[in-house]
Amino acid sequence: SHLVLNEKMASLGVLISGVAHEINTPVGAILNVSRNLARMLSNLPRALGPFWKSETIGAESMARFLEEIRQFNDTPGKISSRRDAKAIEVFLDAHGIADAHARATVLARIGCSDLARLEPHIDCLREPAFLKLAETYGSIAQGVAITDTSSQKIADIVRALKYYARSDNDRVGAIDINESIQVALVLLRNHLKN
């Protein structure tokens, strides 16, 4: 009975290791693409400068605000509320910006809800064509951040599975207790949320 249990555990370890390896390859590709997109996204505002044809805002102002939008979205998970959208609308109204409600909705959706950070870019917010560009840019920035965070979580899980798949041997030896705890926390993350 003990021998059968050991064989089952060894087979399970081999299976986990194989699955982890198969998952790891596409996750690595996703991480690389996500990081390349993030790099390209950070260069895009300056690259668009020569093509920007607005009489009300300059290319440098546009580039600074797009960079600010990217920074707003560097960390996924922050969701603007209706209260944020209303505060943005009041802010835009106070600055005499037309169609404040629709513009506030767009800004809230792309995570631009910090009024102090919006203040220096008020001229950009007056330009309807720029707002469409900002919405697209912000949505891409959010997608890049979500992809990077999600694939990083998958990579952490794969590393944890590989760690436990290798720990099924009968040898006795020194282990790094901190690493073991970190691996266990990664694998139990979903259960610990609740």
mmCIF file of C-alpha atoms in Angstrom:
data_model
loop_
_atom_site.group_PDB
_atom_site.id
_atom_site.type_symbol
_atom_site.label_atom_id
_atom_site.label_comp_id
_atom_site.label_asym_id
_atom_site.label_seq_id
_atom_site.Cartn_x
_atom_site.Cartn_y
_atom_site.Cartn_z
ATOM 1 C CA SER A 1 0.000 0.000 0.000
ATOM 2 C CA HIS A 2 2.847 2.380 0.882
ATOM 3 C CA LEU A 3 4.692 1.452 -2.321
ATOM 4 C CA VAL A 4 1.566 2.104 -4.448
ATOM 5 C CA LEU A 5 1.077 5.494 -2.761
ATOM 6 C CA ASN A 6 4.732 6.424 -3.446
ATOM 7 C CA GLU A 7 4.331 5.461 -7.118
ATOM 8 C CA LYS A 8 1.152 7.524 -7.409
ATOM 9 C CA MET A 9 2.865 10.530 -5.841
ATOM 10 C CA ALA A 10 5.862 10.143 -8.160
ATOM 11 C CA SER A 11 3.540 9.939 -11.188
ATOM 12 C CA LEU A 12 1.655 12.998 -9.979
ATOM 13 C CA GLY A 13 4.940 14.874 -9.634
ATOM 14 C CA VAL A 14 5.939 13.992 -13.198
ATOM 15 C CA LEU A 15 2.490 15.033 -14.469
ATOM 16 C CA ILE A 16 2.591 18.363 -12.615
ATOM 17 C CA SER A 17 6.089 19.047 -13.877
ATOM 18 C CA GLY A 18 5.040 18.320 -17.484
ATOM 19 C CA VAL A 19 1.937 20.495 -17.270
ATOM 20 C CA ALA A 20 3.930 23.308 -15.676
ATOM 21 C CA HIS A 21 6.482 23.135 -18.487
ATOM 22 C CA GLU A 22 3.764 23.201 -21.175
ATOM 23 C CA ILE A 23 2.115 26.238 -19.565
ATOM 24 C CA ASN A 24 5.394 28.035 -19.000
ATOM 25 C CA THR A 25 6.322 28.349 -22.695
ATOM 26 C CA PRO A 26 3.253 30.325 -23.826
ATOM 27 C CA VAL A 27 3.270 32.366 -20.622
ATOM 28 C CA GLY A 28 6.875 33.360 -21.322
ATOM 29 C CA ALA A 29 5.851 34.458 -24.808
ATOM 30 C CA ILE A 30 2.923 36.471 -23.418
ATOM 31 C CA LEU A 31 5.202 38.167 -20.888
ATOM 32 C CA ASN A 32 7.704 39.090 -23.598
ATOM 33 C CA VAL A 33 5.006 40.499 -25.865
ATOM 34 C CA SER A 34 3.438 42.403 -22.972
ATOM 35 C CA ARG A 35 6.772 43.966 -22.013
ATOM 36 C CA ASN A 36 7.496 44.892 -25.640
ATOM 37 C CA LEU A 37 4.048 46.476 -25.934
ATOM 38 C CA ALA A 38 4.640 48.435 -22.734
ATOM 39 C CA ARG A 39 7.963 49.709 -24.095
ATOM 40 C CA MET A 40 6.413 50.653 -27.449
ATOM 41 C CA LEU A 41 3.458 52.285 -25.715
ATOM 42 C CA SER A 42 5.812 54.483 -23.702
ATOM 43 C CA ASN A 43 7.516 55.611 -26.949
ATOM 44 C CA LEU A 44 4.284 56.196 -28.888
ATOM 45 C CA PRO A 45 3.411 59.712 -27.614
ATOM 46 C CA ARG A 46 6.691 61.167 -28.874
ATOM 47 C CA ALA A 47 6.383 59.271 -32.163
ATOM 48 C CA LEU A 48 2.915 60.745 -32.727
ATOM 49 C CA GLY A 49 4.145 64.311 -32.168
ATOM 50 C CA PRO A 50 4.987 65.121 -35.796
ATOM 51 C CA PHE A 51 1.545 63.957 -36.901
ATOM 52 C CA TRP A 52 -0.419 65.989 -34.382
ATOM 53 C CA LYS A 53 -2.132 68.881 -36.146
ATOM 54 C CA SER A 54 -3.982 70.900 -33.542
ATOM 55 C CA GLU A 55 -4.085 74.646 -33.179
ATOM 56 C CA THR A 56 -5.082 74.511 -29.515
ATOM 57 C CA ILE A 57 -2.519 72.106 -28.049
ATOM 58 C CA GLY A 58 1.043 71.357 -29.005
ATOM 59 C CA ALA A 59 2.597 67.992 -29.669
ATOM 60 C CA GLU A 60 4.670 68.221 -26.470
ATOM 61 C CA SER A 61 1.538 68.791 -24.337
ATOM 62 C CA MET A 62 -0.131 65.838 -26.025
ATOM 63 C CA ALA A 63 2.894 63.609 -25.384
ATOM 64 C CA ARG A 64 3.066 64.623 -21.701
ATOM 65 C CA PHE A 65 -0.614 63.858 -21.140
ATOM 66 C CA LEU A 66 -0.448 60.510 -22.931
ATOM 67 C CA GLU A 67 2.510 59.590 -20.721
ATOM 68 C CA GLU A 68 0.428 60.596 -17.698
ATOM 69 C CA ILE A 69 -2.390 58.334 -18.937
ATOM 70 C CA ARG A 70 0.062 55.440 -19.231
ATOM 71 C CA GLN A 71 1.234 56.058 -15.673
ATOM 72 C CA PHE A 72 -2.376 56.168 -14.438
ATOM 73 C CA ASN A 73 -2.734 52.638 -15.831
ATOM 74 C CA ASP A 74 0.607 51.094 -14.822
ATOM 75 C CA THR A 75 -1.072 49.151 -12.031
ATOM 76 C CA PRO A 76 -4.245 47.304 -12.997
ATOM 77 C CA GLY A 77 -7.134 46.806 -10.648
ATOM 78 C CA LYS A 78 -7.975 50.417 -9.811
ATOM 79 C CA ILE A 79 -11.491 50.993 -11.024
ATOM 80 C CA SER A 80 -12.943 54.481 -11.130
ATOM 81 C CA SER A 81 -16.345 54.828 -9.551
ATOM 82 C CA ARG A 82 -19.332 56.910 -10.520
ATOM 83 C CA ARG A 83 -18.288 59.248 -7.728
ATOM 84 C CA ASP A 84 -14.917 59.691 -9.480
ATOM 85 C CA ALA A 85 -16.667 60.378 -12.796
ATOM 86 C CA LYS A 86 -18.921 62.954 -11.138
ATOM 87 C CA ALA A 87 -15.916 64.677 -9.515
ATOM 88 C CA ILE A 88 -14.173 64.799 -12.910
ATOM 89 C CA GLU A 89 -17.346 66.218 -14.485
ATOM 90 C CA VAL A 90 -17.526 68.987 -11.860
ATOM 91 C CA PHE A 91 -13.816 69.667 -12.401
ATOM 92 C CA LEU A 92 -14.280 69.928 -16.186
ATOM 93 C CA ASP A 93 -17.373 72.126 -15.805
ATOM 94 C CA ALA A 94 -15.403 74.459 -13.517
ATOM 95 C CA HIS A 95 -12.811 74.822 -16.272
ATOM 96 C CA GLY A 96 -15.463 75.584 -18.902
ATOM 97 C CA ILE A 97 -14.956 72.383 -20.881
ATOM 98 C CA ALA A 98 -17.870 71.499 -23.163
ATOM 99 C CA ASP A 99 -19.604 68.130 -22.877
ATOM 100 C CA ALA A 100 -18.110 67.593 -19.431
ATOM 101 C CA HIS A 101 -20.252 64.550 -18.652
ATOM 102 C CA ALA A 102 -19.148 62.533 -21.700
ATOM 103 C CA ARG A 103 -15.508 63.542 -21.271
ATOM 104 C CA ALA A 104 -15.589 62.692 -17.562
ATOM 105 C CA THR A 105 -16.991 59.262 -18.385
ATOM 106 C CA VAL A 106 -14.118 58.606 -20.806
ATOM 107 C CA LEU A 107 -11.491 59.850 -18.338
ATOM 108 C CA ALA A 108 -12.917 57.727 -15.525
ATOM 109 C CA ARG A 109 -13.015 54.664 -17.783
ATOM 110 C CA ILE A 110 -9.315 55.008 -18.649
ATOM 111 C CA GLY A 111 -8.350 55.540 -15.005
ATOM 112 C CA CYS A 112 -7.664 59.288 -15.107
ATOM 113 C CA SER A 113 -9.465 60.272 -11.928
ATOM 114 C CA ASP A 114 -6.755 62.154 -10.015
ATOM 115 C CA LEU A 115 -7.822 65.788 -10.465
ATOM 116 C CA ALA A 116 -4.455 67.192 -9.386
ATOM 117 C CA ARG A 117 -2.766 65.176 -12.130
ATOM 118 C CA LEU A 118 -5.388 66.258 -14.695
ATOM 119 C CA GLU A 119 -5.020 69.983 -13.911
ATOM 120 C CA PRO A 120 -1.810 70.571 -15.929
ATOM 121 C CA HIS A 121 -3.429 68.955 -18.983
ATOM 122 C CA ILE A 122 -6.654 70.956 -19.053
ATOM 123 C CA ASP A 123 -5.940 72.304 -22.566
ATOM 124 C CA CYS A 124 -5.668 68.748 -23.907
ATOM 125 C CA LEU A 125 -9.074 67.963 -22.427
ATOM 126 C CA ARG A 126 -10.675 70.727 -24.510
ATOM 127 C CA GLU A 127 -9.679 69.021 -27.786
ATOM 128 C CA PRO A 128 -12.246 66.393 -28.932
ATOM 129 C CA ALA A 129 -9.801 64.673 -31.310
ATOM 130 C CA PHE A 130 -7.268 64.308 -28.526
ATOM 131 C CA LEU A 131 -9.851 62.800 -26.189
ATOM 132 C CA LYS A 132 -10.512 60.025 -28.729
ATOM 133 C CA LEU A 133 -6.774 59.346 -28.948
ATOM 134 C CA ALA A 134 -6.483 59.414 -25.145
ATOM 135 C CA GLU A 135 -9.330 56.916 -24.787
ATOM 136 C CA THR A 136 -7.689 54.488 -27.221
ATOM 137 C CA TYR A 137 -4.258 54.946 -25.663
ATOM 138 C CA GLY A 138 -5.645 54.491 -22.136
ATOM 139 C CA SER A 139 -7.494 51.322 -23.120
ATOM 140 C CA ILE A 140 -4.316 49.870 -24.643
ATOM 141 C CA ALA A 141 -2.332 50.841 -21.527
ATOM 142 C CA GLN A 142 -4.909 49.076 -19.340
ATOM 143 C CA GLY A 143 -4.753 45.972 -21.526
ATOM 144 C CA VAL A 144 -0.956 45.873 -21.352
ATOM 145 C CA ALA A 145 -0.974 46.232 -17.548
ATOM 146 C CA ILE A 146 -3.621 43.520 -17.115
ATOM 147 C CA THR A 147 -1.788 41.153 -19.476
ATOM 148 C CA ASP A 148 1.519 41.692 -17.709
ATOM 149 C CA THR A 149 0.059 41.186 -14.220
ATOM 150 C CA SER A 150 -1.992 38.142 -15.228
ATOM 151 C CA SER A 151 0.848 36.393 -17.027
ATOM 152 C CA GLN A 152 3.146 37.124 -14.086
ATOM 153 C CA LYS A 153 0.647 35.423 -11.763
ATOM 154 C CA ILE A 154 0.526 32.396 -14.067
ATOM 155 C CA ALA A 155 4.338 32.281 -14.140
ATOM 156 C CA ASP A 156 4.390 32.354 -10.325
ATOM 157 C CA ILE A 157 1.941 29.451 -10.178
ATOM 158 C CA VAL A 158 3.991 27.452 -12.691
ATOM 159 C CA ARG A 159 7.157 28.043 -10.628
ATOM 160 C CA ALA A 160 5.296 26.920 -7.503
ATOM 161 C CA LEU A 161 4.021 23.771 -9.214
ATOM 162 C CA LYS A 162 7.519 22.930 -10.421
ATOM 163 C CA TYR A 163 8.866 23.447 -6.908
ATOM 164 C CA TYR A 164 6.360 21.029 -5.425
ATOM 165 C CA ALA A 165 6.758 18.525 -8.263
ATOM 166 C CA ARG A 166 10.466 18.283 -7.425
ATOM 167 C CA SER A 167 9.797 17.896 -3.696
ATOM 168 C CA ASP A 168 8.283 14.408 -4.001
ATOM 169 C CA ASN A 169 11.571 12.548 -3.568
ATOM 170 C CA ASP A 170 12.427 10.594 -0.444
ATOM 171 C CA ARG A 171 15.746 12.327 0.108
ATOM 172 C CA VAL A 172 16.273 14.314 3.246
ATOM 173 C CA GLY A 173 18.110 17.600 2.854
ATOM 174 C CA ALA A 174 18.168 21.279 3.653
ATOM 175 C CA ILE A 175 15.363 23.436 2.305
ATOM 176 C CA ASP A 176 14.779 27.167 2.184
ATOM 177 C CA ILE A 177 11.789 27.605 4.511
ATOM 178 C CA ASN A 178 11.059 31.112 3.192
ATOM 179 C CA GLU A 179 10.870 29.803 -0.375
ATOM 180 C CA SER A 180 8.605 26.952 0.726
ATOM 181 C CA ILE A 181 6.244 29.376 2.462
ATOM 182 C CA GLN A 182 6.213 31.747 -0.547
ATOM 183 C CA VAL A 183 5.429 28.838 -2.883
ATOM 184 C CA ALA A 184 2.621 27.633 -0.608
ATOM 185 C CA LEU A 185 1.155 31.157 -0.480
ATOM 186 C CA VAL A 186 1.199 31.416 -4.268
ATOM 187 C CA LEU A 187 -0.660 28.127 -4.618
ATOM 188 C CA LEU A 188 -3.143 29.000 -1.860
ATOM 189 C CA ARG A 189 -3.693 32.640 -2.938
ATOM 190 C CA ASN A 190 -7.263 32.035 -4.105
ATOM 191 C CA HIS A 191 -8.241 30.218 -0.909
ATOM 192 C CA LEU A 192 -6.675 32.924 1.253
ATOM 193 C CA LYS A 193 -8.740 35.662 -0.430
ATOM 194 C CA ASN A 194 -11.897 34.253 1.083
#
